[in-house]
Coordinates of C-alpha atoms in Angstrom, one line a residue:
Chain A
X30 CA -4.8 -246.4 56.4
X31 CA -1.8 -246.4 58.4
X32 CA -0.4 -249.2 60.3
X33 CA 2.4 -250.6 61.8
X34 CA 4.2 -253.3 60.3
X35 CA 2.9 -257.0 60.7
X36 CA 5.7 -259.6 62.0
X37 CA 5.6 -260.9 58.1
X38 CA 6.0 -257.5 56.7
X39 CA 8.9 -257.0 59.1
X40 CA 10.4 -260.1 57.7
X41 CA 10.4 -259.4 54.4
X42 CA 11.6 -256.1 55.0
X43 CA 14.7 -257.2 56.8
X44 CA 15.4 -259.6 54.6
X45 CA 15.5 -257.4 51.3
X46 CA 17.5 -255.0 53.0
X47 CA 19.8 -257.3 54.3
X48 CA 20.0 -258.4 50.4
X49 CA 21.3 -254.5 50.0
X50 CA 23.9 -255.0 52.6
X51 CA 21.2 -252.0 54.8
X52 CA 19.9 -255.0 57.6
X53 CA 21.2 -252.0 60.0
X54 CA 18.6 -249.5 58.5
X55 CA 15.8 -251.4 59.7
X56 CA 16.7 -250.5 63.2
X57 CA 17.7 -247.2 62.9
X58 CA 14.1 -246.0 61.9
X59 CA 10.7 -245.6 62.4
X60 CA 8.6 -247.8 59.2
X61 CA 4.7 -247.8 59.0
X62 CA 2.8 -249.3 56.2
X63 CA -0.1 -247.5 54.4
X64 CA -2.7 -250.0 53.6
X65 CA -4.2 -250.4 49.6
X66 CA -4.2 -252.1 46.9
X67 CA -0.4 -251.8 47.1
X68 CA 1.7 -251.8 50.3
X69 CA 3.8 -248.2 50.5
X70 CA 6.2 -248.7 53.4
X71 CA 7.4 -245.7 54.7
X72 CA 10.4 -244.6 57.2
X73 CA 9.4 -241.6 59.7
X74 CA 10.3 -240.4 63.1
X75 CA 9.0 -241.7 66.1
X76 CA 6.8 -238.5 66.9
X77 CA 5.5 -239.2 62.8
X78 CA 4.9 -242.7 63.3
X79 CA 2.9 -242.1 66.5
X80 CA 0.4 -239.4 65.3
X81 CA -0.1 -241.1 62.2
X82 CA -1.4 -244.4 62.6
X83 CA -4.5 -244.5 62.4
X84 CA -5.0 -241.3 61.9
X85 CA -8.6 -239.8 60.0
X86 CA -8.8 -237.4 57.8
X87 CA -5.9 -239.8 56.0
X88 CA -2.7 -237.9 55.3
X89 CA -1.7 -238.2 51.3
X90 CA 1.8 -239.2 52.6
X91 CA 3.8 -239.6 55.5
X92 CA 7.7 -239.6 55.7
X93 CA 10.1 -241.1 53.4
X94 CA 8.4 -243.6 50.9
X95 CA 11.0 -246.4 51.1
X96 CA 9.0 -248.8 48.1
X97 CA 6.5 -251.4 47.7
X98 CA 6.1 -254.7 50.0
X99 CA 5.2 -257.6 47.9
X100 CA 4.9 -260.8 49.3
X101 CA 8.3 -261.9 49.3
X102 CA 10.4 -258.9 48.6
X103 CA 10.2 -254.8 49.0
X104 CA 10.6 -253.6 45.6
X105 CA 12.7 -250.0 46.5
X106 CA 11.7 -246.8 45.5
X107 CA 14.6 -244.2 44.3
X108 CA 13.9 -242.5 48.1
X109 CA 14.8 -245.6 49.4
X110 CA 17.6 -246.8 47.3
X111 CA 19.5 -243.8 48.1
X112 CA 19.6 -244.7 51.9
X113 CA 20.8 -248.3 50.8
X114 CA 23.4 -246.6 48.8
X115 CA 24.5 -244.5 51.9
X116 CA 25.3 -247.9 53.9
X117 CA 26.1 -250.1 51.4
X118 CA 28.0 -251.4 48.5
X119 CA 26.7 -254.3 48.2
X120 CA 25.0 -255.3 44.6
X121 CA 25.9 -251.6 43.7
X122 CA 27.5 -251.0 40.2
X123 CA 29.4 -247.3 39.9
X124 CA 29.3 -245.5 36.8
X125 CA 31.4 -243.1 35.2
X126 CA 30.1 -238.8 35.2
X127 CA 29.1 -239.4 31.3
X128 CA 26.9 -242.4 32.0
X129 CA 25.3 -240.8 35.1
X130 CA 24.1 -238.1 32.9
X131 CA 22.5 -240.6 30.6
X132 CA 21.3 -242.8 33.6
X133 CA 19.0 -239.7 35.1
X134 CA 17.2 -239.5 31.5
X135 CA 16.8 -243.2 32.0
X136 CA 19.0 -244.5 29.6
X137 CA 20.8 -248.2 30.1
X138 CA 24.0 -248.7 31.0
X139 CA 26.5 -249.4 28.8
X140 CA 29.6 -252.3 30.3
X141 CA 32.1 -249.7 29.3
X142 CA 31.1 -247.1 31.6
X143 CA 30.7 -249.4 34.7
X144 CA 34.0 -248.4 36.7
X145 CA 33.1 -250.4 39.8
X146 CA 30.6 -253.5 40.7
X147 CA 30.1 -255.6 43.2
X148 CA 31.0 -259.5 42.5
X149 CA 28.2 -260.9 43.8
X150 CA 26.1 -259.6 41.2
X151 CA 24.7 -262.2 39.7
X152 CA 22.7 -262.4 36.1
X153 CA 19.3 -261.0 36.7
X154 CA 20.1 -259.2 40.1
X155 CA 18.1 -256.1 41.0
X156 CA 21.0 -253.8 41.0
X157 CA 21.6 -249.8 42.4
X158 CA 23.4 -247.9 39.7
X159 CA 25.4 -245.5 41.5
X160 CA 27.6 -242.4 40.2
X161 CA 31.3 -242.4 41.3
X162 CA 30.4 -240.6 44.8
X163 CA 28.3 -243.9 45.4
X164 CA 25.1 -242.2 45.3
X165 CA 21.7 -244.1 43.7
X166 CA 21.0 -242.2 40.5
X167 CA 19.1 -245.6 39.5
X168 CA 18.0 -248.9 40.0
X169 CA 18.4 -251.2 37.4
X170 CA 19.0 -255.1 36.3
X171 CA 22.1 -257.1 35.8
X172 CA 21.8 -258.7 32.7
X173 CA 24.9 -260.7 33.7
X174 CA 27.0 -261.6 36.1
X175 CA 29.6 -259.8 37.7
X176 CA 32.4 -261.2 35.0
X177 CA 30.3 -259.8 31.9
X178 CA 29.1 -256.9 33.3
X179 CA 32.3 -254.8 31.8
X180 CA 31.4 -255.7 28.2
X181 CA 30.7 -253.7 25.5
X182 CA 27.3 -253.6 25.3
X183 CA 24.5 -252.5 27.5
X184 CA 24.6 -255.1 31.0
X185 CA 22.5 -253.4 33.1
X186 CA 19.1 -252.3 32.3
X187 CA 17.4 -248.9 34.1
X188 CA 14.4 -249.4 35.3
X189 CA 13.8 -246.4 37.7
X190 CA 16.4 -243.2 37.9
X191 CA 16.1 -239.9 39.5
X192 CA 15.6 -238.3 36.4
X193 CA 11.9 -239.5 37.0
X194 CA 11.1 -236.6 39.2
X195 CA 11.6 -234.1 36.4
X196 CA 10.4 -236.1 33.8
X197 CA 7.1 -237.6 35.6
Chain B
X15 CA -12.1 -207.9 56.8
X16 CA -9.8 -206.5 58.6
X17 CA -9.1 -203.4 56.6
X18 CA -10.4 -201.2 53.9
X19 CA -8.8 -201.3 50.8
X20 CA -7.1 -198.4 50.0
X21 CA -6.9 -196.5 46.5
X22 CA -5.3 -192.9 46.1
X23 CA -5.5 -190.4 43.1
X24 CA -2.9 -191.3 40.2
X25 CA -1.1 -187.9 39.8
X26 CA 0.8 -186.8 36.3
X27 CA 4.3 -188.9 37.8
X28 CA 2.3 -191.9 38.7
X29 CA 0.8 -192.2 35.5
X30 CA 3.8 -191.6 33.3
X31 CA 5.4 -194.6 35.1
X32 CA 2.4 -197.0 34.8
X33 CA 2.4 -196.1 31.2
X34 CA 6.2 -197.0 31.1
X35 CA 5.9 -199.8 32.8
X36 CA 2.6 -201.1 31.9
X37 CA 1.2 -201.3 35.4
X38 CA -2.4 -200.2 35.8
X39 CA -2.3 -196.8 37.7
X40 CA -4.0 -198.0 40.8
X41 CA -1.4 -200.1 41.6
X42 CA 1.5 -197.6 41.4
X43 CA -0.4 -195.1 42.7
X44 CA -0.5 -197.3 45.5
X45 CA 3.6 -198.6 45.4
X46 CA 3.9 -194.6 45.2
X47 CA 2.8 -194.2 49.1
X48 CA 5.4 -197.0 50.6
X49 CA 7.8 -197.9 48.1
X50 CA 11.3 -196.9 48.9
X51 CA 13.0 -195.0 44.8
X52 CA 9.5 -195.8 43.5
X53 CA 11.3 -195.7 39.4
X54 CA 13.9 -198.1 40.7
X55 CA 11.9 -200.4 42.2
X56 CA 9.7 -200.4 39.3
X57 CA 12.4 -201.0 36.7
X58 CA 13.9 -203.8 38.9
X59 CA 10.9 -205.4 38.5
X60 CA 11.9 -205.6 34.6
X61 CA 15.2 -207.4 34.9
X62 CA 15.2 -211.1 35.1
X63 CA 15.2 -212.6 38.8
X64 CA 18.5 -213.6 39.9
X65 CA 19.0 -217.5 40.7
X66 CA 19.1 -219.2 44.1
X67 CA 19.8 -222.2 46.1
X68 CA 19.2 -223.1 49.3
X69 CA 22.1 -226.4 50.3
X70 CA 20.5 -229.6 52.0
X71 CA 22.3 -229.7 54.7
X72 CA 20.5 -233.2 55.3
X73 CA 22.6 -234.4 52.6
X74 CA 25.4 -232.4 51.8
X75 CA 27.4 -229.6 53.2
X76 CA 28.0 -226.4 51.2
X77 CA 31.4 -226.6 51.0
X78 CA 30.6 -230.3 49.1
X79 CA 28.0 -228.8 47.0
X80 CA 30.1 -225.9 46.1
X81 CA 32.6 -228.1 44.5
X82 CA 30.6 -230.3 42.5
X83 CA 28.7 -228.0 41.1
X84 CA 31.9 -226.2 40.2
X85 CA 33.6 -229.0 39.0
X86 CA 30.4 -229.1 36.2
X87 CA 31.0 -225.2 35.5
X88 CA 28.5 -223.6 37.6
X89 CA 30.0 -220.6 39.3
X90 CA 28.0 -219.8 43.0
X91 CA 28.4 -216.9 45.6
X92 CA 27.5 -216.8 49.1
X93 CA 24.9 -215.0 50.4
X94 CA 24.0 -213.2 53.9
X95 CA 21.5 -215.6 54.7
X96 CA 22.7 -219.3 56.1
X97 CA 23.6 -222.1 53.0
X98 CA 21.6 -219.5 50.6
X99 CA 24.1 -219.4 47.3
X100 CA 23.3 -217.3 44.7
X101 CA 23.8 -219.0 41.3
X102 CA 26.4 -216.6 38.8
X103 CA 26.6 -218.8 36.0
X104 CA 25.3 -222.0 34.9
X105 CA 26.7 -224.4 31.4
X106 CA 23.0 -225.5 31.8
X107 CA 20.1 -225.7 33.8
X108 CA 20.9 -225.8 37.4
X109 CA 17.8 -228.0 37.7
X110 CA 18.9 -230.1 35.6
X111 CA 21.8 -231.2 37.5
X112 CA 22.3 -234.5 39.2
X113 CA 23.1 -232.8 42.4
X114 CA 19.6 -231.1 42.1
X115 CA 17.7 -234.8 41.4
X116 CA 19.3 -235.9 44.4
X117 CA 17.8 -234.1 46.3
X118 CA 21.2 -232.0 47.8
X119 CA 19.9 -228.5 46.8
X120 CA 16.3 -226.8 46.3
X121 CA 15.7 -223.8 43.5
X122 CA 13.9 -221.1 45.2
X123 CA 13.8 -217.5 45.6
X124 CA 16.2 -215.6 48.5
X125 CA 13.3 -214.0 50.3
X126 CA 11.6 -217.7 50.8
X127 CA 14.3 -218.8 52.7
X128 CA 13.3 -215.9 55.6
X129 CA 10.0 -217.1 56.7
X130 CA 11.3 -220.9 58.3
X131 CA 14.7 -218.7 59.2
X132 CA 12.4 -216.9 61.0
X133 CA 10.3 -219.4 62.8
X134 CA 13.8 -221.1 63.5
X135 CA 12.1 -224.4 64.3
X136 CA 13.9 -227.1 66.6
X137 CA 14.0 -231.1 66.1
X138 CA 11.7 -231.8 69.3
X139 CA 8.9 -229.1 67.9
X140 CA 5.7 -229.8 66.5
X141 CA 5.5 -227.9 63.1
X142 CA 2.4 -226.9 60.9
X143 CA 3.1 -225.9 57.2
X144 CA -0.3 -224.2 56.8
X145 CA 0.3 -223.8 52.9
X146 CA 3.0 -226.6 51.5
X147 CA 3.4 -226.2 47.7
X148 CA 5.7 -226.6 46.3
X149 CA 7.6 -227.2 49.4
X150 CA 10.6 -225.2 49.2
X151 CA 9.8 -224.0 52.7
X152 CA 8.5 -227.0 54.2
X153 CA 11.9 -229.0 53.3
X154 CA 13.7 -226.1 54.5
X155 CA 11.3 -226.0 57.8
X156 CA 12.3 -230.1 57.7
X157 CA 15.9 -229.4 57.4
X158 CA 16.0 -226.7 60.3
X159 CA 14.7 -229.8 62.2
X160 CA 17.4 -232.2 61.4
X161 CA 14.2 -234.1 60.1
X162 CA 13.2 -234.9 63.3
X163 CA 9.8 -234.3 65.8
X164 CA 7.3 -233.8 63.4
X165 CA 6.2 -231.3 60.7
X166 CA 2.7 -231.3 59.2
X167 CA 2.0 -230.1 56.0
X168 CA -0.8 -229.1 54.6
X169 CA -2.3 -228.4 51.0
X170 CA -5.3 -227.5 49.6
X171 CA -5.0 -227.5 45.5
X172 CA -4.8 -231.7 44.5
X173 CA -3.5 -230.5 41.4
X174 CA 0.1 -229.3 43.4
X175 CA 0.3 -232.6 45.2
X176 CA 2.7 -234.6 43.2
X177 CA 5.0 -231.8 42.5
X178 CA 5.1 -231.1 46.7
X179 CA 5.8 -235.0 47.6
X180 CA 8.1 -235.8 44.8
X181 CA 10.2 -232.4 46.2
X182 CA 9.7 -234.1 50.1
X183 CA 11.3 -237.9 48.8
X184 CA 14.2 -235.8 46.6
X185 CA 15.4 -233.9 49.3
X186 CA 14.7 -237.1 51.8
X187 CA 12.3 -236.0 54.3
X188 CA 11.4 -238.4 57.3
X189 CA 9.4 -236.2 59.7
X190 CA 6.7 -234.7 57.5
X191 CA 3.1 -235.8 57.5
X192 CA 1.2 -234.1 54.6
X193 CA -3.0 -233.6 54.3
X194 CA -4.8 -232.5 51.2
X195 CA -7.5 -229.9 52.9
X196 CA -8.4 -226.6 53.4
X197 CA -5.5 -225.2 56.5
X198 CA -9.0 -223.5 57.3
X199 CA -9.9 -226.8 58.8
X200 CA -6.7 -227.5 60.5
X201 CA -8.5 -227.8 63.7
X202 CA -9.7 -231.0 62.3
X203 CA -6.0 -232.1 62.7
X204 CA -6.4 -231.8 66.8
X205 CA -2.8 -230.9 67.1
X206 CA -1.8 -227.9 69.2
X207 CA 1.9 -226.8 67.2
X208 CA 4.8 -225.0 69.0
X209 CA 5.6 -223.0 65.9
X210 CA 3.2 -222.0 62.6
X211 CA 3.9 -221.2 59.6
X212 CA 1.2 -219.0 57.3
X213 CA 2.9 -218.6 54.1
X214 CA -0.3 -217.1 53.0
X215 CA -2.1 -217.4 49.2
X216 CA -2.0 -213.9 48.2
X217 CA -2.0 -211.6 44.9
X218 CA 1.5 -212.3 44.5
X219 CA 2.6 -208.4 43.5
X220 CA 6.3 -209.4 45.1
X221 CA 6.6 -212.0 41.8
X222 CA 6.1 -209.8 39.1
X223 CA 9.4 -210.2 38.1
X224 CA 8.8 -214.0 37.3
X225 CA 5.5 -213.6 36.2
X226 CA 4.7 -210.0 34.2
X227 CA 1.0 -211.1 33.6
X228 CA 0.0 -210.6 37.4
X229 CA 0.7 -206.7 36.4
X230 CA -2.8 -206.9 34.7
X231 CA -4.5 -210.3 36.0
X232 CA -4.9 -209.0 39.9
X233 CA -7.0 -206.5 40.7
X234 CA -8.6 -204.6 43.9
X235 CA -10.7 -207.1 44.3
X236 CA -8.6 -209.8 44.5
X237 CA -6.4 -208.1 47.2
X238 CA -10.1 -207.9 49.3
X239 CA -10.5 -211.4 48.7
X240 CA -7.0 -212.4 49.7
X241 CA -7.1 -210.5 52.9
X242 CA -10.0 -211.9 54.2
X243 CA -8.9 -215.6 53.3
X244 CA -5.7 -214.4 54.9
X245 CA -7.8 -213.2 58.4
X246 CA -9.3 -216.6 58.3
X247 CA -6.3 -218.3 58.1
X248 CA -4.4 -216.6 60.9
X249 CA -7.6 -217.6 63.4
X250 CA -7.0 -220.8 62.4
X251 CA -3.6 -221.1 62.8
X252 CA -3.9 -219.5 66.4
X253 CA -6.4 -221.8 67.1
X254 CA -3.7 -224.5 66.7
X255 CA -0.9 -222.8 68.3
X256 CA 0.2 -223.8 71.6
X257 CA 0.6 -220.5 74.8
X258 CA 4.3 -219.2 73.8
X259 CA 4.0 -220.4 70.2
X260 CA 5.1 -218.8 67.3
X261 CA 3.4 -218.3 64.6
X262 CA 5.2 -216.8 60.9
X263 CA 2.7 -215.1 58.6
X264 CA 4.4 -213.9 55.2
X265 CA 3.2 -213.7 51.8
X266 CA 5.0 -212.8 48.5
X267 CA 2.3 -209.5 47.7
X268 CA 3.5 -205.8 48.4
X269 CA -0.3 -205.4 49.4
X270 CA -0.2 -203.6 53.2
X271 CA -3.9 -205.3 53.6
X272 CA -2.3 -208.6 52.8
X273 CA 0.3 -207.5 55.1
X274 CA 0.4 -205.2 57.9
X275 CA -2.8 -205.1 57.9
X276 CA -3.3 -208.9 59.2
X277 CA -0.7 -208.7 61.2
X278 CA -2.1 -205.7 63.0
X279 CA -5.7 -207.7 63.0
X280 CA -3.8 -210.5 64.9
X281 CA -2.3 -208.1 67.7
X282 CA -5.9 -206.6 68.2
X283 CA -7.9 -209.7 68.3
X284 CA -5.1 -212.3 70.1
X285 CA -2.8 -210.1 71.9
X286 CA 0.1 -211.4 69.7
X287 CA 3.7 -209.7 70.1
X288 CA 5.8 -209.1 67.2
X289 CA 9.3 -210.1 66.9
X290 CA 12.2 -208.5 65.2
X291 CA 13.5 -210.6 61.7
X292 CA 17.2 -209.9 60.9
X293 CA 16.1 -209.0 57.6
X294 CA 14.5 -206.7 55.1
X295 CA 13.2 -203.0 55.6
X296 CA 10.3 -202.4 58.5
X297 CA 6.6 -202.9 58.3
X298 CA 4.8 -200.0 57.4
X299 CA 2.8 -198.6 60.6
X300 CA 0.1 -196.4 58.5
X301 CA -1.2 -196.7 54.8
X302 CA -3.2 -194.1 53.3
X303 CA -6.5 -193.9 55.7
X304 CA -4.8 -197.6 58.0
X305 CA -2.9 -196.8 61.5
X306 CA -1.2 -200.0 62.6
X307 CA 0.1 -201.1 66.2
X308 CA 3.6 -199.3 66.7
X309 CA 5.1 -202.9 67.1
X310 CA 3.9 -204.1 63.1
X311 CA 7.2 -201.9 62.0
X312 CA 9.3 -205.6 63.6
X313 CA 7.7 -207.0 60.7
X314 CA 10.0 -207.6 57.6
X315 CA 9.4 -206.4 53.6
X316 CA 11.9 -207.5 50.9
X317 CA 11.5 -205.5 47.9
X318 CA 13.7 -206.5 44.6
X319 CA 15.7 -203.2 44.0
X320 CA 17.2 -203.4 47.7
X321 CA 17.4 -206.6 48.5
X322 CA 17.6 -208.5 45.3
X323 CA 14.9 -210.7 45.8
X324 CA 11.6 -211.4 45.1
X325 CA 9.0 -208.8 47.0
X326 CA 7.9 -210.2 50.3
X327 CA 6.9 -210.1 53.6
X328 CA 7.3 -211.6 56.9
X329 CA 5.8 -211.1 60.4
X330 CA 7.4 -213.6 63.6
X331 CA 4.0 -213.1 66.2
X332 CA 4.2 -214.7 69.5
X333 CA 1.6 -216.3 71.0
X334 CA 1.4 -214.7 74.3

């Protein structure tokens, strides 16, 4: 089922965008929350939003899926990272045209192909790997800090791209 | 059914080119009574489908798009119809691309770019996609929206799901609500739509090029079947459409009872007008023993030796 989001859910969800550097996304749409075992929020027009709630027979989707609410954090989907991308920089690492094309078969990234990061990464950070237009082509996880991240060695690991489409 | 099926006598030309070609004779016995340079057409069916893409303007303006994808060594022309570029030359897979994952282009055929261009929705309109997969149309239909209002989708076949919403979240699509079920039911939806589209399940004749085993794996009786699943769709879809609506009915078959035939059912049973569509050669107003309303020449067919697409079909009816 579709609902709207409770005032805990709208919490959460302001708070993990706000950890993007996105807080102003959460008023510039529409989000409703289909109901399962997992909760898929979802950004959608007002006219969306207002036929779906509710609605029977179920529709298999409705608008952009944005990620996964847990109960402290909303885990982002690709769809959604590249809005946060779009507005943001923040916790963003930007890779060169080789790496991206390794990044979309889900590769990791290697420190010597990072030309740009944020400095507050921090070690373990959920990251957006980003080509050199900015753009999400992944998301992925600081293995360290913003200091080591230019090593020679693999310091962020992929964990989603958008390679997946093709490849799922 | 709306119309008999027609079938004509192959004579001594018609089978020399089905042996040629390796069409049964029915069928070009059939091309034989409406196909503009009949041996043209059928050795343009042959060559290997040119390449197009159709920009996202949601994310990315042609100009943009142009000169990444250059920069990578694909070479792209223009086309006549709006941020349609035909691809010249590709290093690799233009699929394959970043560009393509993100969601700033869609791969699809020329001619499937006419039907939405033709129902020309507008952001504050509701919108039914009667038949979604693979969505090419719908996130064009989406796009002609400035993904705004709202545009439901609909799909029957589970197994073309994934491959429909993973195309709606590349190319970032906000105002689409999608249903698995039969657009039969679409009633069930209780939705009244400003504009319709009915790109139709048919024999799929226009795709030949892309697909040389529908030569041989369609038959008469397919087309019958078709057209009456066809007829069924188009009351449903007018059931749904709202006084002054428009409804689009294509399909990608060369069949006239796919065709004109429907669209000449809906002017006789609704009253529907048809509208003139800036592209493509005219609907065909007779077929063999079939006399169709004067007006079903406003419909549109695309044919791959004179337009340089796939073989299609398009009809813009108003609901009046």
């Amino acid at each position: 089922m579709y609902r709207g989001l409770k005032k805990l859910e709208l919490t959460i969800m302001r708070r993990s965008l706000d950890y993007w550097g996105a807080f102003d996304l959460s008023k510039e749409f529409d989000f409703i929350v289909r109901q399962g075992e997992r909760n898929d929020l979802f950004a959608v027009t007002p006219e969306a939003r207002h036929y779906v709630i509710g609605r029977e027979p179920e529709p298999v989707l409705a608008g952009l899926h944005m990620g996964t609410l847990g109960k402290k954090s909303l885990a982002l989907s690709m769809e959604g990272a590249f809005l946060v991308a779009q507005a943001s920089d923040k916790k963003k690492v930007k890779v060169t045209g080789q790496a991206e094309s390794l990044v979309v078969y889900g590769r990791d990234v290697f420190g010597s192909s990072i030309t740009w990061a944020d400095e507050s990464i921090r070690q373990n950070d959920p990251v957006i790997i980003a080509n050199k237009y900015g753009e999400a082509i992944g998301i992925g996880r600081a293995r360290f800090d913003y200091a080591g991240l230019f090593q020679d060695r693999v310091t962020v690991s992929t964990e989603a791209d958008i390679g997946l489409y093709i490849r799922g | 059914m709306a119309c008999d099926i027609q079938q004509f006598d192959a004579d001594e030309r018609v089978k020399a080119l089905a042996r040629k070609y390796g069409y049964p004779e029915y069928m070009v016995a059939r091309f034989a009574r409406f196909v503009p340079d009949l041996e043209r057409f059928l050795a343009s069916m042959e060559e290997p489908p040119r390449t197009y893409i159709r920009v996202n303007t949601l994310r990315i303006n042609p100009n943009a798009l142009i000169k990444r994808l250059s920069d990578k060594g694909f070479t792209l022309r223009e086309t006549d119809v709006p941020d349609c570029l035909e691809v010249t030359g590709e290093p690799y897979s233009i699929g394959a691309s970043a560009e393509f994952l993100s969601g700033y282009f869609y791969v699809q055929d020329k001619s499937s770019m006419v039907p939405p261009l033709a129902l020309a929705p507008q952001p504050g309109d509701v919108v039914i996609d009667m038949a979604a997969s693979p969505g090419g149309k719908t996130t064009h239909l989406a796009q002609m929206m400035g993904n705004r209002g709202l545009l439901i989708a609909i799909e029957v076949d589970e197994s073309r799901l994934a491959g429909l919403r993973s195309n709606l979240g590349r190319c970032g699509i906000m105002n689409t609500v999608l249903f698995h079920m039969d657009a039969r039911d679409v009633a069930r939806l209780e939705i009244k739509a400003d504009k319709i589209l009915l790109d139709a399940p048919c024999t799929g004749e226009g795709v030949i090029a892309k697909d040389r085993s529908r030569k041989t794996s369609r038959g008469i009786e397919d087309i019958k079947y078709c057209s009456g699943l066809q007829e069924e769709l188009i009351d449903a879809a007018h059931a749904c459409l709202k006084p002054g609506g428009i409804l689009v009915y294509s399909t990608c078959s060369f069949a006239p009872e796919e065709n004109e035939c429907n669209v000449d059912y809906a002017i006789k049973k609704y009253g529907m007008k048809v509208e003139p569509i800036p592209y493509g050669e005219p609907g065909l107003t007779s077929f063999g023993g079939l006399a169709f309303e004067p007006q079903v020449k406003n419909a549109r067919r695309l044919y791959p030796h004179i337009h340089g697409t796939s073989g299609f079909f398009v009809a813009r009816l108003k609901n009046v």
